[in-house]
mmCIF file of C-alpha atoms in Angstrom:
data_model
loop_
_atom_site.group_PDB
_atom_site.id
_atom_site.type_symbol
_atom_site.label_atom_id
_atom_site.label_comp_id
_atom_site.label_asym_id
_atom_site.label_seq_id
_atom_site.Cartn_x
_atom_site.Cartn_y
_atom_site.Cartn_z
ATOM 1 C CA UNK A 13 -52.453 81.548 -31.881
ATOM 2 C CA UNK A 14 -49.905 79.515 -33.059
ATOM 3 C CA UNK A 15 -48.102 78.109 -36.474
ATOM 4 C CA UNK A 16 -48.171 75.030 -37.504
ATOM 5 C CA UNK A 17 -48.427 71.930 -40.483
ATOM 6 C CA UNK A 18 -50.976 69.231 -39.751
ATOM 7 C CA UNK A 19 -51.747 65.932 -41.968
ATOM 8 C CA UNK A 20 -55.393 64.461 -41.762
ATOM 9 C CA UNK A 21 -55.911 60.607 -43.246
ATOM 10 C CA UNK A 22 -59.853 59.763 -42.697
ATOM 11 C CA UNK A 23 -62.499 57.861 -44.132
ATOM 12 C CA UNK A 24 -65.984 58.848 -42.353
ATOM 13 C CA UNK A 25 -69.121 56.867 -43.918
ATOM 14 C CA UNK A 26 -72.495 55.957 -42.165
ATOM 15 C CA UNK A 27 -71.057 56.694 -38.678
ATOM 16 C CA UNK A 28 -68.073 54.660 -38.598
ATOM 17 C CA UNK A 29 -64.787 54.770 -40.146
ATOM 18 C CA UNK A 30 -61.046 56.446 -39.124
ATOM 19 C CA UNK A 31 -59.452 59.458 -38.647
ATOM 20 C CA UNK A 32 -55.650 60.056 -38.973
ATOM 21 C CA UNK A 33 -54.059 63.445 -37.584
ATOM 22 C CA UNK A 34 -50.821 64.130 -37.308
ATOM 23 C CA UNK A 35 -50.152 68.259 -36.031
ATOM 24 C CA UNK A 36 -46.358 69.195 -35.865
ATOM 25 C CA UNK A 37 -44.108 72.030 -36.560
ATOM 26 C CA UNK A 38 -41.840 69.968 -38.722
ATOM 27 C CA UNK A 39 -42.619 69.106 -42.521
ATOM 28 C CA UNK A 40 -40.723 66.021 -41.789
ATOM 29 C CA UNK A 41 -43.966 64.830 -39.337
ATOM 30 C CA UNK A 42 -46.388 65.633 -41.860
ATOM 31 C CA UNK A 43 -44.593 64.205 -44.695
ATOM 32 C CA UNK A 44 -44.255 60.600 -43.028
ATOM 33 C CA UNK A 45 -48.012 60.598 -41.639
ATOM 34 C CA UNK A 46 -48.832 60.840 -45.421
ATOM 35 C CA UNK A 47 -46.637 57.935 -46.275
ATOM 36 C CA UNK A 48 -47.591 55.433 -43.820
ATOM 37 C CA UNK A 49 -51.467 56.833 -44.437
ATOM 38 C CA UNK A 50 -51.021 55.663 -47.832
ATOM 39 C CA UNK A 51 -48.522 52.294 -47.318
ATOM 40 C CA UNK A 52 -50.747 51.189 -44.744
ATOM 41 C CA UNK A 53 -53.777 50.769 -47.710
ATOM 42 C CA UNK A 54 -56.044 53.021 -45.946
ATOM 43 C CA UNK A 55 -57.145 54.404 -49.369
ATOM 44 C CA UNK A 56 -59.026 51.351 -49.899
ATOM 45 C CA UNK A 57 -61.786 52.209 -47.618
ATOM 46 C CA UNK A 58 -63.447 54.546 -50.344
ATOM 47 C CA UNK A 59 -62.798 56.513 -53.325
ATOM 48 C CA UNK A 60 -63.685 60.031 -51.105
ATOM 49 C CA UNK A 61 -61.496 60.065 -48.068
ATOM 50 C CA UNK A 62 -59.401 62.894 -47.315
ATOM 51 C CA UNK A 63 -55.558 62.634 -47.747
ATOM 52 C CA UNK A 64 -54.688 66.252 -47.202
ATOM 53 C CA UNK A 65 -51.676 68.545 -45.934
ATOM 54 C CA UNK A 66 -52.798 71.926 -44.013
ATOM 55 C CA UNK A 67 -50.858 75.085 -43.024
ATOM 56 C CA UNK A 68 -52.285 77.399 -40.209
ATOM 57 C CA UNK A 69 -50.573 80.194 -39.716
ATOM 58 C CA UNK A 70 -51.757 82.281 -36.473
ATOM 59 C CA UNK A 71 -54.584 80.370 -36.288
ATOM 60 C CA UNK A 72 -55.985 80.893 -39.237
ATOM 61 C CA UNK A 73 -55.978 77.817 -42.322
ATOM 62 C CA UNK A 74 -53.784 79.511 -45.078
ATOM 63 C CA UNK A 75 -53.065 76.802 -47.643
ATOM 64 C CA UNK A 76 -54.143 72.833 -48.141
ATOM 65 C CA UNK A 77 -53.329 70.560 -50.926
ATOM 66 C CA UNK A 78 -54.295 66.481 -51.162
ATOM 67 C CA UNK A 79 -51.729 64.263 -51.260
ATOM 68 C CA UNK A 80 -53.027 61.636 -53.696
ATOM 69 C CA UNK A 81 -52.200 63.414 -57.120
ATOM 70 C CA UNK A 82 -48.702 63.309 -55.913
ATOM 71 C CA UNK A 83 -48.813 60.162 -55.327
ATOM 72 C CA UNK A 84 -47.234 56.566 -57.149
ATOM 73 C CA UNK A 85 -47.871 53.146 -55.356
ATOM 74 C CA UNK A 86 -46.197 50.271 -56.154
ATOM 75 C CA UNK A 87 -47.677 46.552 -54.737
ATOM 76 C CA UNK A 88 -46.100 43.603 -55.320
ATOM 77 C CA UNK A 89 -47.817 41.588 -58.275
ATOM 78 C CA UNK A 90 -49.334 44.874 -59.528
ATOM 79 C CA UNK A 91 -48.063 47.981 -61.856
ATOM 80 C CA UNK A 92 -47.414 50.712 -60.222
ATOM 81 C CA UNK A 93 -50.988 53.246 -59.787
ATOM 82 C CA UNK A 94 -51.832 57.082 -59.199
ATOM 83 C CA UNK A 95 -54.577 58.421 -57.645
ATOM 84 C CA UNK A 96 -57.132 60.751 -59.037
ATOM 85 C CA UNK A 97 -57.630 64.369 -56.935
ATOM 86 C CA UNK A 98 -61.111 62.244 -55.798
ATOM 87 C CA UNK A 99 -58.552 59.059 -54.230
ATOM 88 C CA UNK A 100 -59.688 56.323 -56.826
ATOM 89 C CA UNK A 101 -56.799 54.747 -58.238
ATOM 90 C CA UNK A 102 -55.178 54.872 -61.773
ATOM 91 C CA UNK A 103 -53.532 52.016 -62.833
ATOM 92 C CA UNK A 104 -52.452 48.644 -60.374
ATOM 93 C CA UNK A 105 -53.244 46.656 -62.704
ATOM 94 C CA UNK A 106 -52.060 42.652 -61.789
ATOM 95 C CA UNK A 107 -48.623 41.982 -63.592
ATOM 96 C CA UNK A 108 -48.121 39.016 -65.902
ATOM 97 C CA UNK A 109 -47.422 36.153 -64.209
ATOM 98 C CA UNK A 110 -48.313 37.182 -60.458
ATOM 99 C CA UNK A 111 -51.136 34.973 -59.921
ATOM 100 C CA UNK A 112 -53.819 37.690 -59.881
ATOM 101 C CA UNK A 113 -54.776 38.074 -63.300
ATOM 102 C CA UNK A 114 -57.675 35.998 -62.572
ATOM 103 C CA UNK A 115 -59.770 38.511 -60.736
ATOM 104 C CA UNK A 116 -61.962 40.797 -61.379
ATOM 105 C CA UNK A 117 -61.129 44.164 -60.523
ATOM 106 C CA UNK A 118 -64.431 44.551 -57.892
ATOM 107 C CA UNK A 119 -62.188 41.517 -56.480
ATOM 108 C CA UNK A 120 -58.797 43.122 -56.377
ATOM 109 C CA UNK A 121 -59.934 46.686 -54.398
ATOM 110 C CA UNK A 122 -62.452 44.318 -52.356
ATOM 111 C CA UNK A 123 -60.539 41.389 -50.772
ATOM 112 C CA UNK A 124 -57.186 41.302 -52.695
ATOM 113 C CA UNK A 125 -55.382 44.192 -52.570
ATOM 114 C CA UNK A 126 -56.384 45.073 -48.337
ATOM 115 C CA UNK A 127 -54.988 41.302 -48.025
ATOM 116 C CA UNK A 128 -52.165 41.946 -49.526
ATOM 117 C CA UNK A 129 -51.498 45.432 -47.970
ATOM 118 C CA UNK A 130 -52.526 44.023 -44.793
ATOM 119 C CA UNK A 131 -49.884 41.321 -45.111
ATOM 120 C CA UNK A 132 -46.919 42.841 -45.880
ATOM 121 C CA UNK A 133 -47.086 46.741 -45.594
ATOM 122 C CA UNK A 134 -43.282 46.839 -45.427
ATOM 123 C CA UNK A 135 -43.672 45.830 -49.393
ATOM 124 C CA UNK A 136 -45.370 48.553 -50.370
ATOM 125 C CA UNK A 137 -43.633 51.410 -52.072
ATOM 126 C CA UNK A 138 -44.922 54.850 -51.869
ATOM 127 C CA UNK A 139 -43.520 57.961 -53.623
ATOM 128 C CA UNK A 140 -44.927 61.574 -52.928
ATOM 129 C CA UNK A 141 -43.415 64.238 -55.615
ATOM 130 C CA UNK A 142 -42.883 66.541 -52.650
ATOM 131 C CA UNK A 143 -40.934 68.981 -54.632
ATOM 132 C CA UNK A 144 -44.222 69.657 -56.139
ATOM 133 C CA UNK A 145 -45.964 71.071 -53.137
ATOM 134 C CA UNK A 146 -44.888 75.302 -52.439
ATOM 135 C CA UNK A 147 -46.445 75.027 -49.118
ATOM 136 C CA UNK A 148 -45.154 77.788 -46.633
ATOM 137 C CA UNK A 149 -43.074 78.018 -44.156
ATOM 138 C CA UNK A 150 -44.567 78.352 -40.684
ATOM 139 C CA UNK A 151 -44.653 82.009 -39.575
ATOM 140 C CA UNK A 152 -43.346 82.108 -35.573
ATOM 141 C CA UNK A 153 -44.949 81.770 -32.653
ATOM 142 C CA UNK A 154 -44.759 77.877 -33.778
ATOM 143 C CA UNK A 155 -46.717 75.708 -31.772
ATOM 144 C CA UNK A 156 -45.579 74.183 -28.854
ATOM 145 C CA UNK A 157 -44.782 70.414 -28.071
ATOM 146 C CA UNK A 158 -47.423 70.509 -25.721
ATOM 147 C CA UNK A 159 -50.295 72.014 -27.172
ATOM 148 C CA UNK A 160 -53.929 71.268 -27.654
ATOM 149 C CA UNK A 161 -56.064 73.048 -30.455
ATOM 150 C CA UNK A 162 -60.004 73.103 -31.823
ATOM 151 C CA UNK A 163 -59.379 72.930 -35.102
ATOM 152 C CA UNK A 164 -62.643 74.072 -37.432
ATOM 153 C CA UNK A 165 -62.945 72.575 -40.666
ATOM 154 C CA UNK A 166 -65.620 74.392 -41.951
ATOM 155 C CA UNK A 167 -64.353 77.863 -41.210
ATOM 156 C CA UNK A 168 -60.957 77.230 -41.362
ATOM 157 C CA UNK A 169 -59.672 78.215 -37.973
ATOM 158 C CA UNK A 170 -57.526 76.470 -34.962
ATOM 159 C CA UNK A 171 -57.544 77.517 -31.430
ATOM 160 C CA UNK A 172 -55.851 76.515 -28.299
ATOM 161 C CA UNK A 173 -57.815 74.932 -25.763
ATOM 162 C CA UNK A 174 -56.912 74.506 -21.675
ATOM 163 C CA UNK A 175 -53.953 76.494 -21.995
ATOM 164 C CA UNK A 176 -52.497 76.708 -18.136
ATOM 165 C CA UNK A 177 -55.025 74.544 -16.724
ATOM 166 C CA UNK A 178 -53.980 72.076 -13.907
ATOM 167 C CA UNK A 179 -54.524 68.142 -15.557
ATOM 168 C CA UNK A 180 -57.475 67.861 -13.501
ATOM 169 C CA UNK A 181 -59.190 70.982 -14.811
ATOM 170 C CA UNK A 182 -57.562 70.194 -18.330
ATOM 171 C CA UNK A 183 -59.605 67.111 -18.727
ATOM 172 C CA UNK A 184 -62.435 68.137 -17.159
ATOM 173 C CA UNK A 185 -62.280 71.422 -19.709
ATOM 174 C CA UNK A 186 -61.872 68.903 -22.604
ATOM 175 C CA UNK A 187 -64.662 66.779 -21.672
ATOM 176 C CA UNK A 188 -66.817 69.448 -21.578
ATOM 177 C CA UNK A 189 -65.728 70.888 -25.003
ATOM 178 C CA UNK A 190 -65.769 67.375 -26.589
ATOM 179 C CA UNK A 191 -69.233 67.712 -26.035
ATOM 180 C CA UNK A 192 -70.206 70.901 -27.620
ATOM 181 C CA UNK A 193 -68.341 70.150 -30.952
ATOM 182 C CA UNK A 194 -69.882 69.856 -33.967
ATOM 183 C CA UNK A 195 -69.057 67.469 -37.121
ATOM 184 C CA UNK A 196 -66.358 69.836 -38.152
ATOM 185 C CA UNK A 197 -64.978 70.293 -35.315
ATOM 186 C CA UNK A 198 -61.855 68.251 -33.976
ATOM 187 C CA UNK A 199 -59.475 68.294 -30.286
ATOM 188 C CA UNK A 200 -56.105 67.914 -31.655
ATOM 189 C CA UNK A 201 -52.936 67.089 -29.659
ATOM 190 C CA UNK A 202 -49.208 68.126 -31.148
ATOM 191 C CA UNK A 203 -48.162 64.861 -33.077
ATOM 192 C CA UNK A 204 -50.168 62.098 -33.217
ATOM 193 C CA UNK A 205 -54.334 61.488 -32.653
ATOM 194 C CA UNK A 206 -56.167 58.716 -33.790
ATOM 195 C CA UNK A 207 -59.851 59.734 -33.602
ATOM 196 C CA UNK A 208 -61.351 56.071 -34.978
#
């Protein structure tokens, strides 16, 4: 099995919700899936989503680390916030002046603040202290561009799927595994899935 960095952004409650993951061979990928995870106000779905970087090297889950500690936020209108290791914001409190000192903050992380994300992402600054993370480097073989992989969340493993199949017998393969998986189980492409 193969190296490789993957970024999951996700927010499951009572059987709905989303599911960011970005799987690449380059920090670079990972590192902007975070970002726009964050800019995009995705964190206001819930205090206990997962914002997290993963290494797997050979297949196996070597290292992880959440994003959100390293992370500063600044809104328009608002001071700039943190995030605890649990995603619930520190800080963001409205600014003198802005026009949202009025509400409550049950209002702001309600209707406000996904308003205002929702508006006018391209106004939201995001800073992650990535000099803080020592994640490894990948360890070769790296994955390839084309690669599918069952990734395992609960024991920590990744493993390619329909490798040399012809597309008909490639789908037909991931049908079938798709479903036999289990809630901690995931069908990742190289770069970017949406499972919402």
């Amino acid at each position: 099995m193969s190296s490789f960095y993957l970024f999951e952004g996700s927010l499951i409650q009572g059987g709905g919700g989303w599911e960011f993951i970005e799987v690449s061979r380059d920090r670079a990928d990972v590192m902007r899936a975070a970002a726009r995870y964050v800019r995009e106000g995705k964190w206001i779905g819930g205090p206990f989503d997962t914002c997290e970087i993963r290494v797997y090297q050979h297949g196996e889950l070597v290292w992880d680390q959440s994003v959100y500690p390293l992370t500063t936020v600044k809104i328009p209108g608002f001071t700039e916030f943190r995030f605890d290791d649990q995603g619930r914001m520190l800080g963001g409190l409205p600014e003198p002046g802005s026009g949202y000192e009025r509400f409550s903050e049950r209002d702001l992380e309600g209707a406000v603040l996904p308003e205002l994300v929702n508006k006018r992402p391209e106004e939201v600054r995001v800073t992650i202290d990535w000099d803080d993370l020592a994640w490894p480097q990948l360890e070769p073989p790296l994955l390839s561009k084309d690669a599918c992989v069952l990734i395992d969340l609960a024991d920590g493993t990744a493993h390619h799927v329909g490798q040399g199949l012809a597309e008909e017998e490639f789908d037909e393969h991931i049908e079938e595994l798709e479903e036999e998986l289990n809630d901690d189980q995931r069908i990742v492409f190289y770069g970017f899935n949406s499972l919402v």
